[in-house]
JSON list of C-alpha atoms in Angstrom, two decimals:
[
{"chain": "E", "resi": 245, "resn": "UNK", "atom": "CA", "xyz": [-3.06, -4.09, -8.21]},
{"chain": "E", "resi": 246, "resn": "UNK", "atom": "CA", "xyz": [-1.83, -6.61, -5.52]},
{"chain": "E", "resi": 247, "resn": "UNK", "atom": "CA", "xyz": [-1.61, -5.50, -1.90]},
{"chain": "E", "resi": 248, "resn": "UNK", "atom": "CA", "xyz": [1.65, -7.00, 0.25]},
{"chain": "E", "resi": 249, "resn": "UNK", "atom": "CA", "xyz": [2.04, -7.62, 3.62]},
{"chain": "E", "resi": 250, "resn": "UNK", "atom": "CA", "xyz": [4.74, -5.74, 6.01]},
{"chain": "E", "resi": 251, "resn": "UNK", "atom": "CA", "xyz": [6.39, -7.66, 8.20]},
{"chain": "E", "resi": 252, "resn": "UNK", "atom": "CA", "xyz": [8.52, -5.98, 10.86]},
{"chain": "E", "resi": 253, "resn": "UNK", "atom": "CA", "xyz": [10.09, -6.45, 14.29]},
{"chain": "E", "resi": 254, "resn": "UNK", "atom": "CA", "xyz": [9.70, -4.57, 17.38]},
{"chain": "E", "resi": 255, "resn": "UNK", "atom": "CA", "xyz": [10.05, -5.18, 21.30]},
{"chain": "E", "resi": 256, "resn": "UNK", "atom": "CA", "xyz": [7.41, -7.60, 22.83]},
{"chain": "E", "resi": 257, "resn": "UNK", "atom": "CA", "xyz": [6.78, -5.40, 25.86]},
{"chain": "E", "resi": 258, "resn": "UNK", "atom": "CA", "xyz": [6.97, -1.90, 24.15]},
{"chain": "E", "resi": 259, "resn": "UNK", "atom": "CA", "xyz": [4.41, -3.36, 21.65]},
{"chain": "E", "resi": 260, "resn": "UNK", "atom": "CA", "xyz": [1.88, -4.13, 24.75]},
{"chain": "E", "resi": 261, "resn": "UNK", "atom": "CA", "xyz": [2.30, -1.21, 26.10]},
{"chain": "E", "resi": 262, "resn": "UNK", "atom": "CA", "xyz": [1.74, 0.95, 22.85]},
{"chain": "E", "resi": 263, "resn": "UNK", "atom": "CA", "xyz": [-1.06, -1.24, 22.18]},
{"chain": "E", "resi": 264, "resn": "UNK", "atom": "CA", "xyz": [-2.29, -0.90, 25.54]},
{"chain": "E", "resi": 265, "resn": "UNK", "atom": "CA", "xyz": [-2.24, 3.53, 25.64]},
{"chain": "E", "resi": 266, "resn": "UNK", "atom": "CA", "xyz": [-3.48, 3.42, 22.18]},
{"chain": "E", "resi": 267, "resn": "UNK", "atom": "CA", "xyz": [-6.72, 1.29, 23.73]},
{"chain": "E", "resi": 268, "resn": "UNK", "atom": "CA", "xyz": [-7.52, 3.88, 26.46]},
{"chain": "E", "resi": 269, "resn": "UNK", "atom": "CA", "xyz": [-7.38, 6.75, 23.83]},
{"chain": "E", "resi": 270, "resn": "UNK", "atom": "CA", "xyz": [-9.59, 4.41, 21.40]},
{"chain": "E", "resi": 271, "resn": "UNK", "atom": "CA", "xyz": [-7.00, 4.39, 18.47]},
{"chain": "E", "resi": 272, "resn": "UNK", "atom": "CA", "xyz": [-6.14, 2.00, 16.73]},
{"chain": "E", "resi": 273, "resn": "UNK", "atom": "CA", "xyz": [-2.12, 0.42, 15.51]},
{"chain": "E", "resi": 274, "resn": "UNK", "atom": "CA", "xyz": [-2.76, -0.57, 12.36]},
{"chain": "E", "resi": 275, "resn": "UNK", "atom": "CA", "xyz": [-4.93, 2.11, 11.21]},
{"chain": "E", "resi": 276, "resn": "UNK", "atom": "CA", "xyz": [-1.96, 4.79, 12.76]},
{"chain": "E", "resi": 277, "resn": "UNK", "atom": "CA", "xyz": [0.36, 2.37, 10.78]},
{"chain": "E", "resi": 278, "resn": "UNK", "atom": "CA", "xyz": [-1.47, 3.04, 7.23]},
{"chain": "E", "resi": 279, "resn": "UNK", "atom": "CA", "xyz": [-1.85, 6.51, 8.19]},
{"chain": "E", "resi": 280, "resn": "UNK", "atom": "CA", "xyz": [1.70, 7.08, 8.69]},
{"chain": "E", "resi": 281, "resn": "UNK", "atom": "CA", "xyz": [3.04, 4.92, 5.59]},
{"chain": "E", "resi": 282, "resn": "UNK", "atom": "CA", "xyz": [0.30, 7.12, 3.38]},
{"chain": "E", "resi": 283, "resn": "UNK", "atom": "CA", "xyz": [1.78, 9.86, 4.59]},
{"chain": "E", "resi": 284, "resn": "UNK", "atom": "CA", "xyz": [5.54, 8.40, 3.84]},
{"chain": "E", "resi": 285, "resn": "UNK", "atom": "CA", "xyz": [4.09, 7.77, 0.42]},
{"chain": "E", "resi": 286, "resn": "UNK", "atom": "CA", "xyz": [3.02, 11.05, -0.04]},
{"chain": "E", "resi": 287, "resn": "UNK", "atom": "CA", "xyz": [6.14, 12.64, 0.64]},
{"chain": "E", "resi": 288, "resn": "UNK", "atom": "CA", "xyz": [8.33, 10.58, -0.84]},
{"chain": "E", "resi": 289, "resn": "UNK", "atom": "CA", "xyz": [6.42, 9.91, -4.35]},
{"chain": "E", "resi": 290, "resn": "UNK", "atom": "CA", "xyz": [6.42, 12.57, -6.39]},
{"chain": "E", "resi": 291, "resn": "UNK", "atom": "CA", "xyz": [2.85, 13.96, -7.49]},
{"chain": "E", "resi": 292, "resn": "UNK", "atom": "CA", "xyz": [3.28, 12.72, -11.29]},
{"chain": "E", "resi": 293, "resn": "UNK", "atom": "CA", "xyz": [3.57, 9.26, -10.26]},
{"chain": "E", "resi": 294, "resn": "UNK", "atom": "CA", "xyz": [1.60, 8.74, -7.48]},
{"chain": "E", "resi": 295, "resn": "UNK", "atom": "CA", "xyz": [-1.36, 10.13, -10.51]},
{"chain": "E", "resi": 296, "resn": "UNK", "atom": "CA", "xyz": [0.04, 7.58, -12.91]},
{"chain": "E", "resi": 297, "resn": "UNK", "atom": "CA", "xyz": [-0.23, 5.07, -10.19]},
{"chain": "E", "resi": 298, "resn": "UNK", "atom": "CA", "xyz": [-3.79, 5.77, -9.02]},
{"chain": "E", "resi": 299, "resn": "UNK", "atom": "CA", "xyz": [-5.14, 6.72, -12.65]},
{"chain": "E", "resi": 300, "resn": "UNK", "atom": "CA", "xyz": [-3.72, 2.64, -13.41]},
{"chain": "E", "resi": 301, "resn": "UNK", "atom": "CA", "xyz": [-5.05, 1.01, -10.23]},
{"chain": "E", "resi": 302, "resn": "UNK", "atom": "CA", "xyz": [-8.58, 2.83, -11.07]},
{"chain": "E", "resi": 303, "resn": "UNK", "atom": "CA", "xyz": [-8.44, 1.20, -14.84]},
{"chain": "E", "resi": 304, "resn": "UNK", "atom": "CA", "xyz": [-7.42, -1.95, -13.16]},
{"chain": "E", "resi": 305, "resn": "UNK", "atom": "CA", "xyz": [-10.51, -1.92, -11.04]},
{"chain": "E", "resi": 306, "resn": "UNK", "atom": "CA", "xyz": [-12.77, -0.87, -13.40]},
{"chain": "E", "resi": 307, "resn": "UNK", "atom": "CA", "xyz": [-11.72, -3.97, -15.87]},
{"chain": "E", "resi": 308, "resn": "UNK", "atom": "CA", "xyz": [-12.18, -6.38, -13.57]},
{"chain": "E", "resi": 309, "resn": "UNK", "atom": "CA", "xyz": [-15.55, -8.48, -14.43]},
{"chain": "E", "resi": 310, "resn": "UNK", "atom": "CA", "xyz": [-18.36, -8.11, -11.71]},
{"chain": "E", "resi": 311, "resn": "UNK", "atom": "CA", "xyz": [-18.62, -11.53, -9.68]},
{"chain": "E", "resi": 312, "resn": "UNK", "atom": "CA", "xyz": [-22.11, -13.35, -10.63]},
{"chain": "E", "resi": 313, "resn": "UNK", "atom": "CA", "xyz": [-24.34, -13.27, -7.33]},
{"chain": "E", "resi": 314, "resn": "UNK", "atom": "CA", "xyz": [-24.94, -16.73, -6.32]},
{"chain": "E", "resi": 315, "resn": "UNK", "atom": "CA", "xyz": [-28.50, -16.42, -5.69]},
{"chain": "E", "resi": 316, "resn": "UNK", "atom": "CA", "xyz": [-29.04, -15.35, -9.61]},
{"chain": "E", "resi": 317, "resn": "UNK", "atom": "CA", "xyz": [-26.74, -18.05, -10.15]},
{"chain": "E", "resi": 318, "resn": "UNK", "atom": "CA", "xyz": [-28.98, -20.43, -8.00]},
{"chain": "E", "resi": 319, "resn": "UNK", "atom": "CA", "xyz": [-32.14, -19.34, -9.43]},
{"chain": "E", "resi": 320, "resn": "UNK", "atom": "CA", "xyz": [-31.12, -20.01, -12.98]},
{"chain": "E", "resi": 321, "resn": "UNK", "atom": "CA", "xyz": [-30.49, -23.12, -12.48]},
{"chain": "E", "resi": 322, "resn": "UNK", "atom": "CA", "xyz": [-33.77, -24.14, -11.14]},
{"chain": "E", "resi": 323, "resn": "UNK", "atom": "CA", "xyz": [-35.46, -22.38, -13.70]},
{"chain": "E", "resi": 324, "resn": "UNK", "atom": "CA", "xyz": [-33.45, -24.75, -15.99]},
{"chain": "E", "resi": 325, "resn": "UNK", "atom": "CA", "xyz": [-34.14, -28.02, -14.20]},
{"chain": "E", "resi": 326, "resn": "UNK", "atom": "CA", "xyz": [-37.62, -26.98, -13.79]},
{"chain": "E", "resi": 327, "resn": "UNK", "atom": "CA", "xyz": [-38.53, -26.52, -17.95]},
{"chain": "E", "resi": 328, "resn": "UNK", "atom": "CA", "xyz": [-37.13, -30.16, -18.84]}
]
């Protein structure tokens, strides 16, 4: 599954300053953000589908095809050019 971008509005200066107070107490805005809109999703989805939903993300995942690693990728190919 896809991941999307939120996109919201809020006041310049109250965004320094929160940004600012979160700094001294070492935490962080977007991490509290994704905190917070777990939490929403939590409460809001019921427990059947929020299973459903992680059971399919996992199957996703595990389909996927494993990326080649360049240096195999690499040393292949000089193995090639070096047997001609």
């Amino acid at each position: 599954m896809k991941n999307t971008t939120l996109t919201m509005s809020f006041n310049t200066e109250r965004l320094d300053a929160l940004t600012y107070h979160m700094g001294k107490k070492e935490a962080n805005l977007q991490a509290e953000l994704k905190d917070y809109l777990q939490k929403l999703y939590e409460k809001y989805v019921p427990q059947a589908t929020r299973e459903y939903l992680d059971d399919r993300i996992a199957r996703e995942e595990n389909a996927r095809p494993s990326r080649p690693n360049r240096q195999r990728n690499a040393d292949r190919q000089s193995e090639d050019r070096g047997s001609v």
